[in-house]
Tab-separated table of C-alpha atoms in Angstrom:
chain	number	residue	atom	x	y	z
A	1098	UNK	CA	115.015	54.809	-40.340
A	1099	UNK	CA	111.529	54.400	-38.973
A	1100	UNK	CA	111.002	56.958	-36.076
A	1101	UNK	CA	107.801	58.077	-34.644
A	1102	UNK	CA	106.706	61.570	-35.407
A	1103	UNK	CA	107.467	64.462	-32.931
A	1104	UNK	CA	104.882	65.510	-30.362
A	1105	UNK	CA	103.613	68.993	-30.541
A	1106	UNK	CA	106.673	71.520	-30.719
A	1107	UNK	CA	109.389	69.145	-29.921
A	1108	UNK	CA	112.705	69.418	-31.530
A	1109	UNK	CA	114.426	66.247	-32.438
A	1110	UNK	CA	118.022	65.624	-30.893
A	1111	UNK	CA	119.944	62.890	-32.292
A	1112	UNK	CA	122.552	61.676	-29.799
A	1113	UNK	CA	125.530	59.488	-31.259
A	1114	UNK	CA	127.031	57.318	-28.378
A	1115	UNK	CA	125.576	55.870	-25.037
A	1116	UNK	CA	128.616	56.385	-22.991
A	1117	UNK	CA	128.549	58.679	-19.802
A	1118	UNK	CA	128.072	61.907	-21.896
A	1119	UNK	CA	125.214	60.598	-24.274
A	1120	UNK	CA	123.317	58.579	-21.529
A	1121	UNK	CA	123.397	61.477	-19.127
A	1122	UNK	CA	122.158	64.000	-21.785
A	1123	UNK	CA	119.389	61.578	-22.853
A	1124	UNK	CA	118.202	61.240	-19.310
A	1125	UNK	CA	118.163	65.136	-18.781
A	1126	UNK	CA	116.337	66.236	-22.038
A	1127	UNK	CA	112.881	67.408	-21.281
A	1128	UNK	CA	109.883	65.607	-22.775
A	1129	UNK	CA	108.209	68.958	-23.427
A	1130	UNK	CA	110.852	70.344	-25.727
A	1131	UNK	CA	112.709	67.428	-27.130
A	1132	UNK	CA	112.325	63.797	-28.924
A	1133	UNK	CA	115.461	62.077	-28.386
A	1134	UNK	CA	117.080	59.568	-30.834
A	1135	UNK	CA	119.813	57.638	-28.920
A	1136	UNK	CA	122.173	55.773	-31.332
A	1137	UNK	CA	124.798	53.307	-30.451
A	1138	UNK	CA	126.208	50.059	-31.885
A	1139	UNK	CA	125.531	48.228	-28.657
A	1140	UNK	CA	122.233	47.918	-26.713
A	1141	UNK	CA	123.794	48.531	-23.398
A	1142	UNK	CA	125.980	51.100	-21.453
A	1143	UNK	CA	129.247	49.916	-20.212
A	1144	UNK	CA	131.031	51.182	-17.159
A	1145	UNK	CA	134.479	51.383	-18.653
A	1146	UNK	CA	136.576	52.194	-15.357
A	1147	UNK	CA	136.083	48.673	-14.345
A	1148	UNK	CA	136.788	46.855	-17.695
A	1149	UNK	CA	140.105	45.791	-16.212
A	1150	UNK	CA	138.332	43.783	-13.641
A	1151	UNK	CA	136.496	41.822	-16.285
A	1152	UNK	CA	139.860	41.220	-18.152
A	1153	UNK	CA	141.487	39.964	-14.982
A	1154	UNK	CA	138.478	37.520	-14.015
A	1155	UNK	CA	137.289	39.876	-11.155
A	1156	UNK	CA	133.807	40.727	-12.476
A	1157	UNK	CA	131.349	39.433	-14.856
A	1158	UNK	CA	130.776	41.513	-18.048
A	1159	UNK	CA	127.105	41.865	-17.020
A	1160	UNK	CA	127.979	43.485	-13.536
A	1161	UNK	CA	129.372	46.593	-15.459
A	1162	UNK	CA	126.848	46.670	-18.365
A	1163	UNK	CA	123.326	47.829	-18.359
A	1164	UNK	CA	120.493	47.551	-21.017
A	1165	UNK	CA	119.818	50.960	-22.600
A	1166	UNK	CA	116.172	50.166	-22.924
A	1167	UNK	CA	115.678	49.271	-19.181
A	1168	UNK	CA	117.410	52.691	-18.398
A	1169	UNK	CA	114.458	54.607	-20.509
A	1170	UNK	CA	111.486	52.458	-19.881
A	1171	UNK	CA	109.742	55.337	-18.415
A	1172	UNK	CA	110.903	57.992	-20.836
A	1173	UNK	CA	108.278	58.424	-23.546
A	1174	UNK	CA	110.415	60.831	-25.522
A	1175	UNK	CA	113.555	58.634	-26.011
A	1176	UNK	CA	113.813	56.174	-28.828
A	1177	UNK	CA	116.883	53.877	-29.062
A	1178	UNK	CA	118.314	52.644	-32.443
A	1179	UNK	CA	121.165	50.133	-32.428
A	1180	UNK	CA	123.195	50.634	-35.396
A	1181	UNK	CA	126.398	52.050	-36.740
A	1182	UNK	CA	126.647	55.636	-37.856
A	1183	UNK	CA	128.312	55.849	-41.175
A	1184	UNK	CA	128.445	59.596	-41.700
A	1185	UNK	CA	126.684	62.908	-41.067
A	1186	UNK	CA	125.592	65.723	-43.310
A	1187	UNK	CA	125.369	68.841	-41.575
A	1188	UNK	CA	124.348	70.841	-44.533
A	1189	UNK	CA	121.063	68.668	-44.844
A	1190	UNK	CA	120.944	67.918	-41.081
A	1191	UNK	CA	120.900	64.107	-41.692
A	1192	UNK	CA	122.631	61.137	-39.899
A	1193	UNK	CA	123.307	58.131	-42.056
A	1194	UNK	CA	123.348	54.722	-40.529
A	1195	UNK	CA	123.339	51.209	-41.422
A	1196	UNK	CA	119.519	50.848	-40.892
A	1197	UNK	CA	118.785	54.245	-42.729
A	1198	UNK	CA	118.885	57.907	-42.327
A	1199	UNK	CA	117.433	60.274	-39.624
A	1200	UNK	CA	116.973	64.078	-39.810
A	1201	UNK	CA	117.841	66.273	-36.737
A	1202	UNK	CA	116.997	69.537	-35.312
A	1203	UNK	CA	120.169	69.126	-32.970
A	1204	UNK	CA	122.815	66.550	-33.410
A	1205	UNK	CA	125.050	65.786	-30.457
A	1206	UNK	CA	128.259	63.664	-30.864
A	1207	UNK	CA	129.184	61.696	-27.873
A	1208	UNK	CA	130.916	58.565	-29.571
A	1209	UNK	CA	133.928	58.718	-27.275
A	1210	UNK	CA	137.483	57.712	-27.950
A	1211	UNK	CA	139.127	54.616	-29.060
A	1212	UNK	CA	142.678	53.178	-28.742
A	1213	UNK	CA	145.524	55.233	-30.348
A	1214	UNK	CA	148.364	53.196	-31.854
A	1215	UNK	CA	150.012	56.198	-33.351
A	1216	UNK	CA	149.914	54.819	-36.904
A	1217	UNK	CA	151.879	51.826	-35.929
A	1218	UNK	CA	150.268	48.970	-37.984
A	1219	UNK	CA	152.207	46.216	-36.150
A	1220	UNK	CA	150.974	47.380	-32.837
A	1221	UNK	CA	147.319	47.717	-33.913
A	1222	UNK	CA	147.617	44.174	-35.306
A	1223	UNK	CA	149.263	42.327	-32.480
A	1224	UNK	CA	148.693	44.239	-29.345
A	1225	UNK	CA	145.411	43.988	-27.025
A	1226	UNK	CA	143.357	46.965	-26.145
A	1227	UNK	CA	140.616	47.409	-23.516
A	1228	UNK	CA	137.948	49.908	-24.613
A	1229	UNK	CA	134.913	47.654	-24.553
A	1230	UNK	CA	133.350	44.607	-22.873
A	1231	UNK	CA	134.175	42.396	-25.955
A	1232	UNK	CA	137.777	43.612	-25.829
A	1233	UNK	CA	138.105	42.996	-22.063
A	1234	UNK	CA	136.786	39.396	-22.569
A	1235	UNK	CA	139.292	38.796	-25.414
A	1236	UNK	CA	142.044	39.834	-23.041
A	1237	UNK	CA	140.924	37.649	-20.289
A	1238	UNK	CA	140.822	34.671	-22.691
A	1239	UNK	CA	144.233	35.363	-23.943
A	1240	UNK	CA	145.643	35.687	-20.522
A	1241	UNK	CA	144.078	32.293	-19.422
A	1242	UNK	CA	144.900	30.511	-22.755
A	1243	UNK	CA	148.535	31.636	-22.510
A	1244	UNK	CA	148.591	29.831	-18.922
A	1245	UNK	CA	147.228	26.695	-20.288
A	1246	UNK	CA	149.719	26.793	-23.348
A	1247	UNK	CA	152.659	27.410	-21.038
A	1248	UNK	CA	151.947	23.941	-19.281
A	1249	UNK	CA	153.175	22.189	-22.671
A	1250	UNK	CA	155.831	24.668	-23.699
A	1251	UNK	CA	158.638	23.088	-25.366
A	1252	UNK	CA	161.457	25.200	-23.561
A	1253	UNK	CA	161.886	27.760	-20.993
A	1254	UNK	CA	162.017	30.695	-23.408
A	1255	UNK	CA	158.807	29.596	-24.805
A	1256	UNK	CA	157.228	29.228	-21.515
A	1257	UNK	CA	158.519	32.633	-20.394
A	1258	UNK	CA	157.029	34.302	-23.489
A	1259	UNK	CA	153.650	32.913	-22.660
A	1260	UNK	CA	153.807	33.888	-19.153
A	1261	UNK	CA	155.071	37.436	-19.440
A	1262	UNK	CA	152.850	40.373	-19.589
A	1263	UNK	CA	153.671	43.786	-20.877
A	1264	UNK	CA	151.355	46.640	-20.213
A	1265	UNK	CA	152.224	49.990	-22.247
A	1266	UNK	CA	150.894	53.145	-20.492
A	1267	UNK	CA	151.427	54.556	-17.093
A	1268	UNK	CA	147.827	56.095	-16.572
A	1269	UNK	CA	145.296	54.634	-14.176
A	1270	UNK	CA	144.225	51.939	-16.616
A	1271	UNK	CA	147.806	50.639	-16.959
A	1272	UNK	CA	148.540	51.019	-13.254
A	1273	UNK	CA	145.196	49.101	-12.401
A	1274	UNK	CA	145.670	46.302	-14.816
A	1275	UNK	CA	149.355	45.805	-13.687
A	1276	UNK	CA	148.288	45.541	-10.048
A	1277	UNK	CA	145.341	43.354	-10.735
A	1278	UNK	CA	147.547	40.945	-12.708
A	1279	UNK	CA	150.496	41.054	-10.136
A	1280	UNK	CA	147.877	40.038	-7.508
A	1281	UNK	CA	146.623	37.146	-9.735
A	1282	UNK	CA	150.275	35.891	-10.103
A	1283	UNK	CA	150.789	36.106	-6.334
A	1284	UNK	CA	147.543	34.540	-4.909
A	1285	UNK	CA	145.878	32.776	-7.522
A	1286	UNK	CA	147.838	31.469	-10.394
A	1287	UNK	CA	150.229	29.251	-8.289
A	1288	UNK	CA	147.181	27.288	-7.004
A	1289	UNK	CA	145.442	26.835	-10.413
A	1290	UNK	CA	148.728	25.929	-12.319
A	1291	UNK	CA	150.764	24.118	-9.595
A	1292	UNK	CA	153.260	22.632	-12.450
A	1293	UNK	CA	154.247	26.215	-13.504
A	1294	UNK	CA	156.891	28.205	-11.611
A	1295	UNK	CA	155.572	31.698	-11.690
A	1296	UNK	CA	158.761	33.002	-10.658
A	1297	UNK	CA	159.630	32.841	-14.394
A	1298	UNK	CA	156.636	35.164	-15.077
A	1299	UNK	CA	157.432	38.908	-15.456
A	1300	UNK	CA	155.004	41.788	-15.444
A	1301	UNK	CA	156.283	44.945	-17.242
A	1302	UNK	CA	154.773	48.392	-16.925
A	1303	UNK	CA	156.164	50.617	-19.538
A	1304	UNK	CA	155.625	54.498	-19.660
A	1305	UNK	CA	157.048	56.753	-22.392
A	1306	UNK	CA	157.042	59.868	-19.920
A	1307	UNK	CA	159.243	60.474	-16.906
A	1308	UNK	CA	156.761	59.222	-14.480
A	1309	UNK	CA	153.449	57.371	-13.768
A	1310	UNK	CA	149.935	58.968	-13.385
A	1311	UNK	CA	150.678	62.234	-15.267
A	1312	UNK	CA	147.132	63.542	-14.247
A	1313	UNK	CA	147.939	63.106	-10.377
A	1314	UNK	CA	150.725	64.911	-8.389
A	1315	UNK	CA	154.462	63.761	-8.526
A	1316	UNK	CA	153.893	62.388	-5.002
A	1317	UNK	CA	151.147	60.013	-6.154
A	1318	UNK	CA	153.252	58.956	-9.136
A	1319	UNK	CA	156.080	58.152	-6.805
A	1320	UNK	CA	153.849	56.171	-4.397
A	1321	UNK	CA	152.338	54.267	-6.960
A	1322	UNK	CA	155.774	53.154	-8.172
A	1323	UNK	CA	156.401	51.963	-4.715
A	1324	UNK	CA	153.038	49.917	-4.633
A	1325	UNK	CA	153.796	48.247	-7.906
A	1326	UNK	CA	157.374	47.408	-7.126
A	1327	UNK	CA	156.137	45.866	-3.941
A	1328	UNK	CA	153.687	43.625	-5.901
A	1329	UNK	CA	156.575	42.551	-8.148
A	1330	UNK	CA	155.840	44.663	-11.208
A	1331	UNK	CA	158.888	45.822	-13.150
A	1332	UNK	CA	158.030	49.580	-13.926
A	1333	UNK	CA	160.280	51.240	-16.629
A	1334	UNK	CA	159.666	55.031	-17.402
A	1335	UNK	CA	161.006	57.040	-20.297
A	1336	UNK	CA	160.590	53.771	-22.211
A	1337	UNK	CA	158.489	53.471	-25.536
A	1338	UNK	CA	157.481	50.551	-27.583
A	1339	UNK	CA	158.908	50.886	-31.239
A	1340	UNK	CA	157.714	47.697	-32.590
A	1341	UNK	CA	155.780	44.413	-31.599
A	1342	UNK	CA	155.558	41.238	-33.975
A	1343	UNK	CA	153.309	39.136	-31.517
A	1344	UNK	CA	156.258	37.603	-29.804
A	1345	UNK	CA	159.050	40.192	-29.505
A	1346	UNK	CA	158.723	43.716	-28.265
A	1347	UNK	CA	161.326	46.329	-29.425
A	1348	UNK	CA	161.919	49.277	-27.102
A	1349	UNK	CA	163.444	52.781	-27.836
A	1350	UNK	CA	166.496	51.940	-25.729
A	1351	UNK	CA	167.307	49.051	-27.992
A	1352	UNK	CA	166.364	46.409	-25.652
A	1353	UNK	CA	163.716	43.726	-26.497
A	1354	UNK	CA	161.003	41.758	-24.287
A	1355	UNK	CA	159.556	38.643	-25.328
A	1356	UNK	CA	155.905	38.286	-24.594
A	1357	UNK	CA	152.911	36.870	-26.219
A	1358	UNK	CA	150.503	39.477	-24.395
A	1359	UNK	CA	151.176	43.143	-24.906
A	1360	UNK	CA	148.278	45.305	-23.616
A	1361	UNK	CA	148.195	48.818	-25.037
A	1362	UNK	CA	146.892	51.348	-22.839
A	1363	UNK	CA	149.106	54.402	-23.820
A	1364	UNK	CA	146.698	56.687	-25.732
A	1365	UNK	CA	143.422	57.348	-27.205
A	1366	UNK	CA	142.121	59.241	-30.044
A	1367	UNK	CA	138.407	60.240	-31.041
A	1368	UNK	CA	136.287	58.031	-32.940
A	1369	UNK	CA	135.983	59.856	-36.348
A	1370	UNK	CA	132.619	60.151	-38.300
A	1371	UNK	CA	132.776	61.016	-42.190
A	1372	UNK	CA	130.995	64.372	-42.684
A	1373	UNK	CA	132.737	66.408	-39.867
A	1374	UNK	CA	134.974	69.028	-41.820
A	1375	UNK	CA	138.526	68.710	-41.065
A	1376	UNK	CA	138.757	72.227	-40.009
A	1377	UNK	CA	136.454	71.196	-36.940
A	1378	UNK	CA	138.687	68.384	-35.938
A	1379	UNK	CA	142.178	68.305	-34.291
A	1380	UNK	CA	145.118	66.136	-34.967
A	1381	UNK	CA	143.841	63.270	-32.504
A	1382	UNK	CA	140.398	63.134	-34.155
A	1383	UNK	CA	138.776	65.151	-31.212
A	1384	UNK	CA	136.293	67.675	-32.305
A	1385	UNK	CA	136.877	71.318	-31.555
A	1386	UNK	CA	134.060	72.947	-29.711
A	1387	UNK	CA	133.388	76.363	-27.994
A	1388	UNK	CA	132.577	76.931	-24.243
A	1389	UNK	CA	129.050	75.932	-25.099
A	1390	UNK	CA	130.192	72.618	-26.649
A	1391	UNK	CA	129.082	73.869	-30.087
A	1392	UNK	CA	131.286	72.278	-32.779
A	1393	UNK	CA	133.483	74.746	-34.668
A	1394	UNK	CA	131.583	75.858	-38.029
A	1395	UNK	CA	128.657	73.626	-37.508
A	1396	UNK	CA	125.558	75.056	-36.566
A	1397	UNK	CA	123.178	72.829	-34.253
A	1398	UNK	CA	125.954	70.406	-33.904
A	1399	UNK	CA	127.480	69.695	-30.454
A	1400	UNK	CA	130.052	67.529	-29.083
A	1401	UNK	CA	130.606	66.320	-25.536
A	1402	UNK	CA	132.712	63.842	-23.610
A	1403	UNK	CA	135.986	62.320	-24.703
A	1404	UNK	CA	135.451	63.307	-28.376
A	1405	UNK	CA	135.111	66.968	-27.417
A	1406	UNK	CA	138.204	69.348	-27.180
A	1407	UNK	CA	137.492	72.629	-25.603
A	1408	UNK	CA	140.622	74.726	-25.473
A	1409	UNK	CA	141.720	77.818	-23.497
A	1410	UNK	CA	144.741	79.476	-22.182
A	1411	UNK	CA	144.740	77.502	-19.155
A	1412	UNK	CA	143.644	74.062	-20.781
A	1413	UNK	CA	145.507	74.140	-24.217
A	1414	UNK	CA	145.001	70.320	-24.637
A	1415	UNK	CA	141.335	70.530	-23.386
A	1416	UNK	CA	139.906	68.738	-20.327
A	1417	UNK	CA	140.927	65.407	-19.295
A	1418	UNK	CA	138.985	62.681	-20.984
A	1419	UNK	CA	137.206	61.229	-17.682
A	1420	UNK	CA	133.740	60.464	-16.849
A	1421	UNK	CA	133.123	63.658	-14.836
A	1422	UNK	CA	133.899	65.899	-17.554
A	1423	UNK	CA	131.517	63.939	-19.808
A	1424	UNK	CA	128.723	63.908	-17.426
A	1425	UNK	CA	129.006	67.643	-16.443
A	1426	UNK	CA	129.113	68.679	-20.165
A	1427	UNK	CA	126.005	66.596	-20.689
A	1428	UNK	CA	123.974	67.961	-17.722
A	1429	UNK	CA	125.051	71.726	-18.938
A	1430	UNK	CA	124.088	71.118	-22.596
A	1431	UNK	CA	120.608	69.905	-21.551
A	1432	UNK	CA	120.057	72.983	-19.762
A	1433	UNK	CA	121.548	75.106	-22.533
A	1434	UNK	CA	119.379	73.282	-25.325
A	1435	UNK	CA	116.319	74.251	-23.292
A	1436	UNK	CA	117.349	77.814	-22.849
A	1437	UNK	CA	117.911	78.007	-26.639
A	1438	UNK	CA	114.244	76.852	-27.083
A	1439	UNK	CA	113.092	79.402	-24.368
A	1440	UNK	CA	115.095	82.215	-25.877
A	1441	UNK	CA	117.281	82.639	-22.506
A	1442	UNK	CA	121.095	83.322	-22.590
A	1443	UNK	CA	123.283	80.320	-22.477
A	1444	UNK	CA	125.829	79.246	-19.575
A	1445	UNK	CA	129.454	78.592	-20.534
A	1446	UNK	CA	130.988	75.293	-19.278
A	1447	UNK	CA	133.403	75.479	-16.433
A	1448	UNK	CA	134.621	72.041	-15.169
A	1449	UNK	CA	134.339	71.280	-11.513
A	1450	UNK	CA	137.274	69.006	-10.645
A	1451	UNK	CA	136.009	66.391	-8.145
A	1452	UNK	CA	139.356	64.611	-7.754
A	1453	UNK	CA	141.362	61.842	-9.220
A	1454	UNK	CA	141.423	58.151	-8.016
A	1455	UNK	CA	143.682	55.108	-8.952
A	1456	UNK	CA	143.976	51.674	-7.341
A	1457	UNK	CA	146.751	49.345	-7.501
A	1458	UNK	CA	145.328	46.420	-5.475
A	1459	UNK	CA	144.086	45.449	-2.135
A	1460	UNK	CA	144.338	48.103	0.251
A	1461	UNK	CA	146.638	50.109	-2.268
A	1462	UNK	CA	145.161	53.124	-3.850
A	1463	UNK	CA	145.623	56.931	-4.471
A	1464	UNK	CA	142.977	59.604	-4.036
A	1465	UNK	CA	143.473	63.342	-4.730
A	1466	UNK	CA	140.471	65.600	-3.661
A	1467	UNK	CA	141.154	69.162	-3.957
A	1468	UNK	CA	144.227	69.702	-1.474
A	1469	UNK	CA	143.495	66.451	0.274
A	1470	UNK	CA	145.659	63.486	-0.658
A	1471	UNK	CA	144.970	60.060	0.467
A	1472	UNK	CA	146.804	56.828	0.008
A	1473	UNK	CA	146.583	53.144	1.141
A	1474	UNK	CA	143.437	51.514	2.677
A	1475	UNK	CA	141.605	54.832	3.006
A	1476	UNK	CA	142.119	55.678	-0.665
A	1477	UNK	CA	141.166	52.255	-1.484
A	1478	UNK	CA	137.921	52.532	0.346
A	1479	UNK	CA	136.879	55.754	-1.324
A	1480	UNK	CA	137.866	54.328	-4.617
A	1481	UNK	CA	135.491	51.283	-4.194
A	1482	UNK	CA	132.674	53.744	-2.789
A	1483	UNK	CA	132.984	56.124	-5.816
A	1484	UNK	CA	132.888	53.469	-8.452
A	1485	UNK	CA	130.226	51.463	-6.824
A	1486	UNK	CA	127.805	54.327	-6.559
A	1487	UNK	CA	128.576	55.299	-10.181
A	1488	UNK	CA	127.487	52.001	-11.491
A	1489	UNK	CA	123.889	51.962	-13.155
A	1490	UNK	CA	121.431	49.603	-11.259
A	1491	UNK	CA	121.210	48.344	-7.711
A	1492	UNK	CA	121.179	44.864	-8.928
A	1493	UNK	CA	124.746	45.508	-10.699
A	1494	UNK	CA	126.014	47.279	-7.666
A	1495	UNK	CA	124.967	44.305	-5.527
A	1496	UNK	CA	126.735	41.928	-7.715
A	1497	UNK	CA	129.894	43.949	-7.773
A	1498	UNK	CA	129.800	44.385	-3.969
A	1499	UNK	CA	129.482	40.838	-3.447
A	1500	UNK	CA	132.288	39.903	-5.888
A	1501	UNK	CA	134.549	42.570	-4.189
A	1502	UNK	CA	133.769	41.191	-0.673
A	1503	UNK	CA	134.475	37.474	-1.737
A	1504	UNK	CA	137.750	38.386	-3.097
A	1505	UNK	CA	138.797	40.563	-0.262
A	1506	UNK	CA	137.978	37.568	2.206
A	1507	UNK	CA	139.309	34.713	0.098
A	1508	UNK	CA	142.043	36.174	-2.142
A	1509	UNK	CA	140.205	34.481	-5.070
A	1510	UNK	CA	138.613	35.475	-8.229
A	1511	UNK	CA	136.001	32.919	-9.356
A	1512	UNK	CA	135.411	33.919	-13.126
A	1513	UNK	CA	138.597	32.468	-14.795
A	1514	UNK	CA	136.793	31.167	-17.653
A	1515	UNK	CA	137.834	30.974	-21.224
A	1516	UNK	CA	134.612	31.621	-23.403
A	1517	UNK	CA	134.947	31.920	-26.969
A	1518	UNK	CA	132.080	32.675	-29.405
A	1519	UNK	CA	131.245	29.614	-31.510
A	1520	UNK	CA	131.223	29.416	-35.541
A	1521	UNK	CA	128.662	27.831	-37.428
A	1522	UNK	CA	130.359	25.234	-39.145
A	1523	UNK	CA	127.758	24.348	-41.922
A	1524	UNK	CA	125.360	26.952	-43.329
A	1525	UNK	CA	121.763	26.205	-43.636
A	1526	UNK	CA	120.706	24.716	-47.106
A	1527	UNK	CA	117.269	24.784	-48.440
A	1528	UNK	CA	116.300	22.357	-51.160
A	1529	UNK	CA	112.899	22.604	-53.165
A	1530	UNK	CA	111.710	19.073	-54.161
A	1531	UNK	CA	109.355	18.231	-57.123
A	1532	UNK	CA	106.545	18.364	-54.767
A	1533	UNK	CA	107.167	21.947	-53.692
A	1534	UNK	CA	108.118	20.873	-50.271
A	1535	UNK	CA	111.178	22.661	-48.450
A	1536	UNK	CA	113.755	20.389	-46.965
A	1537	UNK	CA	116.062	22.009	-44.592
A	1538	UNK	CA	119.336	20.606	-43.280
A	1539	UNK	CA	121.502	22.201	-40.495
A	1540	UNK	CA	124.429	21.098	-38.303
A	1541	UNK	CA	125.558	22.634	-35.338
A	1542	UNK	CA	129.224	22.762	-34.149
A	1543	UNK	CA	129.819	20.335	-31.170
A	1544	UNK	CA	126.372	18.459	-31.789
């Protein structure tokens, strides 16, 4: 990998992942002490809490994505490389990528988490997840395409299968998705598809635990069920999915549901990278770290954010995998790396819980901030304000605000577009003639 030389006594910090954790750390590292190599498979940062609004036609993908190079235009010590990390070699302090190797003084793993299908190959093959902008667009395409197909369904059973949506997982993502799709069913879809009786459409929210929103209070869990039931969502707790073949969902209670769209929001696991010893990882691929986010048994290797598992007596399962944990760990690690270079004592991480938020739909939300518990319109307004201010870029915030205001006034989402990537039908062929001229032919799909 072609990387400029370090300046003066700088140490090279290689950061894997440009999510909340990696992005925050890169911003905070001092030019005087560090050269930063930020590696990500995408050239943008995505605001994951609002992916569900992309999937339900509420927001453009560009509204919740921001180019990495624009973020760091004024940072002379940060170098971005868009590539896939294939492995790390802690013994030689090297990171191996598709575009070459890079040596580090400090390595920070912040690659986040991915969908956990709990080793069920059928679910992984047939269910839809929502951990990236690409997956959110695929889900949007699927939902809209199913409505189009339902217009020409051969019978009632086939039409119901195309209309039904099943969401697995009763956390904030599952709750927010269920509410957004329910509002589409109520306010938008009957206008777009007047030939379809959406009374035949069922939205199921399945949760294996006894209640929804396990990260919030029992009171909030009960309230969110009331909100969802009011929107027509069929909530089932203590219900797990055993299998899914793309059309029929088999449940642990022996029942089945027919649906062409199962959305899996039931769990996450760490994104593994070869080279990290098994003794340094937990069963769900999260990386074991101490109170300074140093990876177990690996000197000068740190992990922050969703991938990091910092256990103690009060938190045997580690901290919640939310943005605030990632941001706070990144800020502290930036300070601690500078303290290491300055020979000063380190500060142990202590999470400051700023509260939990979840929204179900228009004027329906829940907020828990310390002992304060809010619901309804006030909580919904707080949810919007917090998410709006967390988005990177004034332009992006403005676009999101305009979309939200338009939807609130008109009850409409104007981004119901089925956009698929095109495939090149014929490859380019070059022929060399006797006169050494090159003749190229290329045909493009659709022309």
